[in-house]
Coordinates of C-alpha atoms in Angstrom, one line a residue:
Chain Z
A1 CA -14.3 -26.2 12.7
Q2 CA -11.9 -24.1 10.7
K3 CA -12.9 -20.5 9.9
I4 CA -11.4 -17.4 8.4
T5 CA -12.8 -13.9 9.1
Q6 CA -12.1 -10.8 7.1
T7 CA -14.0 -7.9 8.6
Q8 CA -13.2 -5.2 6.1
P9 CA -15.4 -5.7 2.9
G10 CA -13.7 -2.7 1.3
M11 CA -10.9 -0.2 1.9
F12 CA -9.7 3.0 0.3
V13 CA -6.1 4.0 0.8
Q14 CA -4.0 6.8 -0.6
E15 CA -1.1 5.8 -2.9
K16 CA 2.2 5.4 -1.1
E17 CA 0.6 4.8 2.3
A18 CA 1.0 1.5 4.2
V19 CA -2.1 -0.8 4.3
T20 CA -3.1 -3.4 6.8
L21 CA -5.7 -5.9 5.8
D22 CA -7.2 -7.7 8.8
C23 CA -7.6 -11.5 9.1
T24 CA -8.5 -13.7 12.1
Y25 CA -8.8 -17.4 12.0
D26 CA -10.2 -20.2 14.1
T27 CA -8.7 -23.7 14.4
S28 CA -8.0 -26.2 17.1
D29 CA -5.2 -27.8 15.1
P30 CA -1.7 -27.0 16.5
S31 CA -0.1 -27.2 13.0
Y32 CA -1.4 -25.1 10.2
G33 CA -0.5 -22.7 7.4
L34 CA -1.7 -19.2 6.6
F35 CA -1.9 -17.6 3.2
W36 CA -2.7 -14.4 1.4
Y37 CA -3.8 -14.3 -2.2
K38 CA -4.4 -11.3 -4.4
Q39 CA -7.1 -11.3 -7.1
P40 CA -7.0 -8.4 -9.6
S41 CA -10.0 -7.6 -11.7
S42 CA -8.7 -10.0 -14.4
G43 CA -9.7 -12.8 -12.1
E44 CA -6.6 -14.9 -11.5
M45 CA -5.5 -15.7 -8.0
I46 CA -2.0 -14.7 -7.2
F47 CA -0.2 -16.2 -4.2
L48 CA 1.4 -13.5 -2.0
I49 CA 2.7 -14.9 1.2
Y50 CA 2.8 -18.0 3.5
Q51 CA 3.2 -18.3 7.3
G52 CA 3.6 -21.6 9.1
S53 CA 2.1 -21.9 12.6
Y54 CA 5.5 -22.9 14.0
D55 CA 7.5 -20.2 12.2
Q56 CA 9.1 -17.9 14.8
Q57 CA 9.4 -14.9 12.6
N58 CA 6.7 -13.0 10.6
A59 CA 6.9 -13.9 6.9
T60 CA 7.9 -11.2 4.4
E61 CA 7.9 -11.1 0.6
G62 CA 9.0 -7.8 -0.8
R63 CA 6.5 -5.1 0.1
Y64 CA 4.2 -7.7 1.7
S65 CA 4.6 -8.9 5.3
L66 CA 2.3 -11.0 7.5
N67 CA 1.8 -9.8 11.0
F68 CA 1.3 -13.1 12.8
Q69 CA -0.1 -13.0 16.3
K70 CA -0.6 -16.6 17.2
A71 CA -2.2 -16.1 20.6
R72 CA -4.8 -13.7 19.1
K73 CA -5.2 -16.0 16.0
S74 CA -4.5 -13.0 13.8
A75 CA -2.7 -13.0 10.4
N76 CA -2.9 -9.4 9.1
L77 CA -1.4 -8.6 5.7
V78 CA 0.7 -5.4 5.6
I79 CA 1.5 -3.8 2.3
S80 CA 4.1 -1.1 2.5
A81 CA 4.2 1.9 0.2
S82 CA 1.0 1.0 -1.7
Q83 CA 0.8 1.4 -5.5
L84 CA -2.1 1.8 -7.9
G85 CA -1.5 -1.8 -9.0
D86 CA -2.3 -3.0 -5.5
S87 CA -6.0 -2.3 -6.2
A88 CA -7.5 -5.8 -6.0
M89 CA -9.5 -8.3 -3.9
Y90 CA -7.4 -9.9 -1.2
F91 CA -8.2 -13.3 0.3
C92 CA -6.8 -14.6 3.6
A93 CA -6.8 -18.4 3.8
M94 CA -5.6 -21.2 6.1
T95 CA -5.4 -25.0 6.3
P96 CA -4.4 -27.4 9.0
N97 CA -1.4 -29.3 7.9
R98 CA -3.2 -32.6 8.4
D99 CA -5.5 -31.6 5.5
D100 CA -4.9 -30.5 1.9
K101 CA -7.9 -28.3 1.4
I102 CA -7.6 -24.5 2.0
I103 CA -10.3 -22.5 3.6
F104 CA -10.7 -18.9 2.2
G105 CA -12.1 -15.8 3.8
K106 CA -14.7 -13.7 2.1
G107 CA -12.1 -11.2 0.9
T108 CA -11.3 -7.5 1.2
R109 CA -11.5 -5.2 -1.8
L110 CA -8.7 -2.7 -1.7
H111 CA -8.8 0.5 -3.7
I112 CA -5.6 2.6 -4.0
L113 CA -6.3 6.3 -4.7
P114 CA -3.9 8.4 -6.8
Chain V
E1 CA 5.2 -18.0 -15.0
A2 CA 2.1 -20.2 -14.8
D3 CA 2.4 -23.9 -14.4
I4 CA -1.3 -24.5 -14.4
Y5 CA -3.3 -23.6 -17.5
Q6 CA -7.0 -23.1 -18.0
T7 CA -8.8 -22.8 -21.3
P8 CA -10.8 -21.0 -22.5
R9 CA -10.2 -17.8 -20.6
Y10 CA -13.7 -16.5 -21.5
L11 CA -16.7 -18.4 -22.9
V12 CA -20.1 -17.2 -23.9
I13 CA -22.5 -20.0 -24.7
G14 CA -26.1 -20.7 -25.3
T15 CA -28.5 -22.5 -22.9
G16 CA -28.5 -26.2 -23.3
K17 CA -25.0 -26.6 -24.7
K18 CA -22.5 -29.0 -23.4
I19 CA -19.2 -27.4 -22.3
T20 CA -15.9 -28.6 -21.1
L21 CA -13.5 -26.4 -19.2
E22 CA -9.9 -27.5 -19.5
C23 CA -7.3 -27.5 -16.7
S24 CA -3.7 -28.8 -17.0
Q25 CA -0.7 -28.6 -14.8
T26 CA 2.9 -29.4 -15.4
M27 CA 4.1 -29.7 -11.8
G28 CA 3.2 -33.3 -11.2
H29 CA 0.8 -32.5 -8.4
D30 CA -1.6 -35.2 -7.3
K31 CA -4.1 -33.0 -5.7
M32 CA -6.2 -30.7 -7.8
Y33 CA -9.4 -28.6 -7.2
W34 CA -12.1 -26.7 -9.0
Y35 CA -13.6 -23.6 -7.4
Q36 CA -16.6 -21.6 -8.4
Q37 CA -16.6 -17.8 -7.8
D38 CA -19.2 -15.2 -8.6
P39 CA -17.7 -11.7 -9.3
G40 CA -16.3 -10.1 -6.1
M41 CA -17.5 -12.9 -4.0
E42 CA -15.9 -15.8 -2.0
L43 CA -14.6 -19.0 -3.5
H44 CA -16.6 -22.2 -3.3
L45 CA -15.0 -25.7 -3.7
I46 CA -17.0 -27.8 -6.1
H47 CA -14.7 -30.7 -7.0
Y48 CA -11.4 -32.1 -6.0
S49 CA -9.1 -35.0 -6.9
Y50 CA -6.3 -36.8 -5.1
G51 CA -4.9 -38.5 -8.2
V52 CA -5.8 -40.5 -11.3
N53 CA -9.3 -42.0 -11.2
S54 CA -10.0 -40.1 -7.9
T55 CA -12.8 -37.4 -7.9
E56 CA -14.9 -36.1 -5.1
K57 CA -17.6 -33.4 -4.7
G58 CA -16.8 -30.3 -2.8
D59 CA -18.7 -28.2 -0.3
L60 CA -20.9 -26.5 -2.9
S61 CA -23.3 -28.7 -4.8
S62 CA -22.7 -28.4 -8.5
E63 CA -24.3 -29.9 -11.6
S64 CA -20.9 -30.1 -13.2
T65 CA -18.8 -33.3 -13.4
V66 CA -15.0 -33.8 -13.5
S67 CA -12.6 -36.6 -14.6
R68 CA -9.0 -37.4 -13.8
I69 CA -7.6 -39.8 -16.4
R70 CA -4.1 -38.3 -16.3
T71 CA -2.3 -36.7 -13.5
E72 CA -1.8 -33.4 -15.4
H73 CA -5.4 -33.0 -16.7
F74 CA -8.5 -32.2 -14.7
P75 CA -11.4 -31.1 -17.0
L76 CA -14.8 -29.9 -15.8
T77 CA -17.9 -30.6 -17.9
L78 CA -21.4 -29.2 -17.9
E79 CA -23.7 -31.4 -19.9
S80 CA -26.4 -28.8 -20.3
A81 CA -25.4 -25.2 -19.5
R82 CA -27.9 -22.9 -17.9
P83 CA -27.8 -19.1 -17.0
S84 CA -27.4 -20.1 -13.4
H85 CA -24.0 -21.6 -14.3
T86 CA -22.7 -18.2 -15.2
S87 CA -19.7 -17.7 -13.0
Q88 CA -15.9 -17.8 -12.9
Y89 CA -14.3 -21.3 -12.5
L90 CA -10.8 -21.5 -11.0
C91 CA -8.7 -24.6 -11.2
A92 CA -5.9 -25.2 -8.6
S93 CA -3.3 -27.7 -7.7
S94 CA -1.8 -28.3 -4.2
Q95 CA 1.8 -28.2 -3.1
Y96 CA 0.9 -30.4 -0.1
R97 CA 3.8 -32.6 0.7
D98 CA 5.5 -34.2 3.7
G99 CA 2.6 -33.3 5.9
L100 CA 2.8 -29.6 5.3
N101 CA 0.6 -27.5 3.1
Y102 CA 2.3 -24.7 1.1
G103 CA -0.8 -23.5 -0.6
Y104 CA -2.4 -23.7 -4.0
T105 CA -1.2 -22.7 -7.5
F106 CA -4.2 -21.4 -9.4
G107 CA -4.9 -21.2 -13.1
S108 CA -6.0 -17.9 -14.6
G109 CA -9.7 -18.9 -14.5
T110 CA -12.5 -19.3 -17.0
R111 CA -15.2 -16.8 -17.0
L112 CA -18.4 -18.5 -18.2
T113 CA -21.5 -16.7 -19.4
V114 CA -24.5 -18.7 -20.4
V115 CA -27.1 -16.8 -22.3

Protein backbone atom coordinates (compact mmCIF):
# COMPACT_ATOMS: atom_id res chain seq x y z
CA ALA A 1 0.00 0.00 0.00
CA GLN A 2 1.11 3.55 -0.71
CA LYS A 3 1.46 5.94 2.21
CA ILE A 4 2.73 9.45 2.89
CA THR A 5 3.79 10.56 6.37
CA GLN A 6 4.29 14.16 7.44
CA THR A 7 5.31 14.16 11.10
CA GLN A 8 5.25 17.92 11.72
CA PRO A 9 1.66 19.15 12.21
CA GLY A 10 2.93 22.71 12.65
CA MET A 11 6.14 24.73 12.50
CA PHE A 12 7.15 28.25 13.45
CA VAL A 13 10.14 29.76 11.68
CA GLN A 14 11.72 33.19 11.73
CA GLU A 15 11.56 35.16 8.50
CA LYS A 16 14.64 34.76 6.24
CA GLU A 17 15.62 31.46 7.81
CA ALA A 18 15.67 28.24 5.78
CA VAL A 19 12.89 25.72 6.45
CA THR A 20 12.83 21.96 6.03
CA LEU A 21 9.46 20.20 5.92
CA ASP A 22 9.70 16.46 6.46
CA CYS A 23 8.06 13.81 4.31
CA THR A 24 8.52 10.06 4.18
CA TYR A 25 6.72 7.73 1.84
CA ASP A 26 6.10 4.06 1.46
CA THR A 27 5.69 2.25 -1.83
CA SER A 28 6.77 -0.99 -3.41
CA ASP A 29 6.60 0.45 -6.92
CA PRO A 30 9.99 1.15 -8.52
CA SER A 31 8.66 4.05 -10.60
CA TYR A 32 6.84 6.90 -8.91
CA GLY A 33 6.52 10.65 -8.64
CA LEU A 34 6.78 12.87 -5.59
CA PHE A 35 5.15 16.28 -5.23
CA TRP A 36 4.78 19.20 -2.88
CA TYR A 37 1.77 21.51 -2.85
CA LYS A 38 1.21 24.74 -0.95
CA GLN A 39 -2.23 25.70 0.33
CA PRO A 40 -2.57 29.29 1.60
CA SER A 41 -5.49 30.32 3.79
CA SER A 42 -7.44 31.21 0.63
CA GLY A 43 -7.72 27.47 -0.03
CA GLU A 44 -6.30 26.88 -3.46
CA MET A 45 -3.68 24.16 -3.99
CA ILE A 46 -0.50 25.45 -5.60
CA PHE A 47 1.95 23.02 -7.19
CA LEU A 48 5.51 23.67 -5.98
CA ILE A 49 7.86 20.93 -7.12
CA TYR A 50 8.07 17.46 -8.68
CA GLN A 51 10.66 14.69 -8.29
CA GLY A 52 10.67 11.51 -10.34
CA SER A 53 11.96 8.36 -8.72
CA TYR A 54 14.57 7.86 -11.42
CA ASP A 55 15.79 11.45 -11.41
CA GLN A 56 19.46 11.55 -10.48
CA GLN A 57 19.45 15.07 -9.15
CA ASN A 58 17.27 16.74 -6.54
CA ALA A 59 14.56 18.92 -8.03
CA THR A 60 14.76 22.68 -7.56
CA GLU A 61 12.29 25.46 -8.35
CA GLY A 62 13.45 28.90 -7.29
CA ARG A 63 13.57 28.97 -3.48
CA TYR A 64 12.17 25.42 -3.27
CA SER A 65 14.26 22.29 -3.41
CA LEU A 66 13.37 18.69 -2.76
CA ASN A 67 15.88 16.69 -0.72
CA PHE A 68 15.29 13.26 -2.24
CA GLN A 69 16.83 10.34 -0.36
CA LYS A 70 15.56 7.26 -2.16
CA ALA A 71 17.04 4.64 0.15
CA ARG A 72 15.43 6.30 3.15
CA LYS A 73 12.19 6.96 1.23
CA SER A 74 12.42 10.57 2.20
CA ALA A 75 11.35 13.64 0.18
CA ASN A 76 11.82 16.70 2.36
CA LEU A 77 10.97 20.16 1.05
CA VAL A 78 13.54 22.87 1.69
CA ILE A 79 12.52 26.53 1.45
CA SER A 80 15.45 28.89 1.44
CA ALA A 81 15.23 32.44 2.82
CA SER A 82 11.66 32.13 4.05
CA GLN A 83 9.20 34.97 3.53
CA LEU A 84 5.99 35.96 5.32
CA GLY A 85 4.05 34.83 2.25
CA ASP A 86 5.33 31.29 2.78
CA SER A 87 2.94 30.91 5.72
CA ALA A 88 0.57 28.18 4.56
CA MET A 89 -0.28 24.50 4.72
CA TYR A 90 2.14 22.25 2.81
CA PHE A 91 1.19 18.84 1.49
CA CYS A 92 3.59 16.12 0.38
CA ALA A 93 2.16 13.70 -2.17
CA MET A 94 3.16 10.77 -4.30
CA THR A 95 1.88 8.39 -6.93
CA PRO A 96 3.22 5.29 -8.59
CA ASN A 97 3.58 5.96 -12.29
CA ARG A 98 1.34 2.98 -13.07
CA ASP A 99 -1.54 4.90 -11.47
CA ASP A 100 -3.06 8.31 -12.00
CA LYS A 101 -4.33 9.04 -8.50
CA ILE A 102 -2.13 10.98 -6.11
CA ILE A 103 -1.89 10.17 -2.41
CA PHE A 104 -1.55 13.15 -0.08
CA GLY A 105 -0.06 13.42 3.38
CA LYS A 106 -1.92 15.13 6.22
CA GLY A 107 0.03 18.34 5.77
CA THR A 108 2.29 20.63 7.78
CA ARG A 109 1.14 24.12 8.74
CA LEU A 110 4.06 26.55 8.42
CA HIS A 111 4.04 29.91 10.21
CA ILE A 112 6.69 32.45 9.25
CA LEU A 113 7.33 34.97 12.04
CA PRO A 114 8.38 38.58 11.26
CA GLU B 1 -2.63 31.46 -14.76
CA ALA B 2 -5.34 28.94 -13.89
CA ASP B 3 -6.44 26.51 -16.56
CA ILE B 4 -9.04 24.89 -14.34
CA TYR B 5 -11.94 26.94 -13.05
CA GLN B 6 -14.35 26.37 -10.21
CA THR B 7 -17.49 28.32 -9.49
CA PRO B 8 -18.76 29.56 -7.17
CA ARG B 9 -15.79 30.39 -4.99
CA TYR B 10 -18.00 30.64 -1.89
CA LEU B 11 -21.55 29.39 -1.38
CA VAL B 12 -23.83 29.69 1.63
CA ILE B 13 -27.07 27.79 1.20
CA GLY B 14 -29.97 26.51 3.26
CA THR B 15 -30.59 22.91 4.24
CA GLY B 16 -32.48 20.88 1.65
CA LYS B 17 -31.44 22.93 -1.36
CA LYS B 18 -30.03 21.36 -4.50
CA ILE B 19 -26.62 22.67 -5.50
CA THR B 20 -24.21 22.16 -8.35
CA LEU B 21 -20.52 23.01 -8.08
CA GLU B 22 -18.99 23.75 -11.45
CA CYS B 23 -15.53 22.69 -12.64
CA SER B 24 -14.12 23.31 -16.10
CA GLN B 25 -10.66 22.87 -17.57
CA THR B 26 -9.15 24.05 -20.83
CA MET B 27 -6.19 21.67 -20.96
CA GLY B 28 -7.93 18.75 -22.66
CA HIS B 29 -7.14 16.42 -19.76
CA ASP B 30 -9.11 13.18 -19.68
CA LYS B 31 -8.64 12.49 -15.97
CA MET B 32 -10.44 14.70 -13.47
CA TYR B 33 -11.08 14.48 -9.72
CA TRP B 34 -13.11 15.94 -6.87
CA TYR B 35 -11.64 16.20 -3.38
CA GLN B 36 -13.37 17.18 -0.14
CA GLN B 37 -11.33 18.96 2.52
CA ASP B 38 -12.33 20.28 5.93
CA PRO B 39 -10.37 23.41 7.01
CA GLY B 40 -6.74 22.62 7.79
CA MET B 41 -7.26 18.93 7.25
CA GLU B 42 -6.24 16.31 4.71
CA LEU B 43 -7.78 15.88 1.25
CA HIS B 44 -10.23 13.06 0.59
CA LEU B 45 -10.97 11.81 -2.94
CA ILE B 46 -14.74 11.59 -3.45
CA HIS B 47 -15.13 11.22 -7.25
CA TYR B 48 -13.02 10.79 -10.36
CA SER B 49 -13.46 10.44 -14.09
CA TYR B 50 -11.27 9.05 -16.85
CA GLY B 51 -13.17 10.65 -19.67
CA VAL B 52 -16.58 11.34 -21.14
CA ASN B 53 -19.31 9.17 -19.60
CA SER B 54 -16.85 7.72 -17.09
CA THR B 55 -17.36 8.41 -13.36
CA GLU B 56 -16.24 6.51 -10.28
CA LYS B 57 -16.57 6.96 -6.53
CA GLY B 58 -13.45 7.74 -4.57
CA ASP B 59 -12.10 6.60 -1.24
CA LEU B 60 -14.44 8.72 0.88
CA SER B 61 -18.13 7.97 0.63
CA SER B 62 -20.08 11.02 -0.47
CA GLU B 63 -23.76 11.77 -1.04
CA SER B 64 -22.82 13.93 -4.00
CA THR B 65 -22.96 12.83 -7.62
CA VAL B 66 -20.93 13.84 -10.65
CA SER B 67 -21.32 13.77 -14.42
CA ARG B 68 -18.92 13.98 -17.37
CA ILE B 69 -20.78 14.78 -20.55
CA ARG B 70 -17.96 16.86 -22.01
CA THR B 71 -14.23 16.45 -21.52
CA GLU B 72 -13.79 19.94 -20.16
CA HIS B 73 -16.69 19.91 -17.71
CA PHE B 74 -17.00 17.89 -14.46
CA PRO B 75 -19.80 19.25 -12.23
CA LEU B 76 -20.63 17.96 -8.75
CA THR B 77 -24.23 17.94 -7.50
CA LEU B 78 -25.81 17.64 -4.07
CA GLU B 79 -29.52 16.90 -4.39
CA SER B 80 -30.33 17.98 -0.83
CA ALA B 81 -27.68 19.90 1.03
CA ARG B 82 -27.15 19.28 4.75
CA PRO B 83 -24.92 20.99 7.35
CA SER B 84 -22.66 17.91 7.29
CA HIS B 85 -21.81 18.82 3.66
CA THR B 86 -20.13 22.02 4.83
CA SER B 87 -16.57 21.77 3.54
CA GLN B 88 -14.21 22.87 0.80
CA TYR B 89 -14.50 21.06 -2.52
CA LEU B 90 -11.45 21.01 -4.80
CA CYS B 91 -11.51 19.99 -8.45
CA ALA B 92 -8.36 18.80 -10.21
CA SER B 93 -7.21 17.41 -13.52
CA SER B 94 -4.27 15.12 -14.13
CA GLN B 95 -1.21 15.58 -16.30
CA TYR B 96 -0.79 11.80 -16.45
CA ARG B 97 0.65 10.85 -19.83
CA ASP B 98 2.97 8.32 -21.39
CA GLY B 99 3.01 6.28 -18.18
CA LEU B 100 4.32 9.13 -16.05
CA ASN B 101 2.39 11.19 -13.55
CA TYR B 102 3.32 14.88 -13.46
CA GLY B 103 0.76 15.79 -10.85
CA TYR B 104 -2.54 17.56 -10.64
CA THR B 105 -3.64 21.03 -11.58
CA PHE B 106 -6.19 22.25 -9.04
CA GLY B 107 -8.98 24.74 -9.29
CA SER B 108 -9.31 27.45 -6.66
CA GLY B 109 -11.91 25.47 -4.73
CA THR B 110 -15.49 26.06 -3.59
CA ARG B 111 -16.12 26.71 0.09
CA LEU B 112 -19.60 25.43 0.82
CA THR B 113 -21.51 26.32 3.97
CA VAL B 114 -24.91 24.74 4.56
CA VAL B 115 -26.97 26.47 7.22
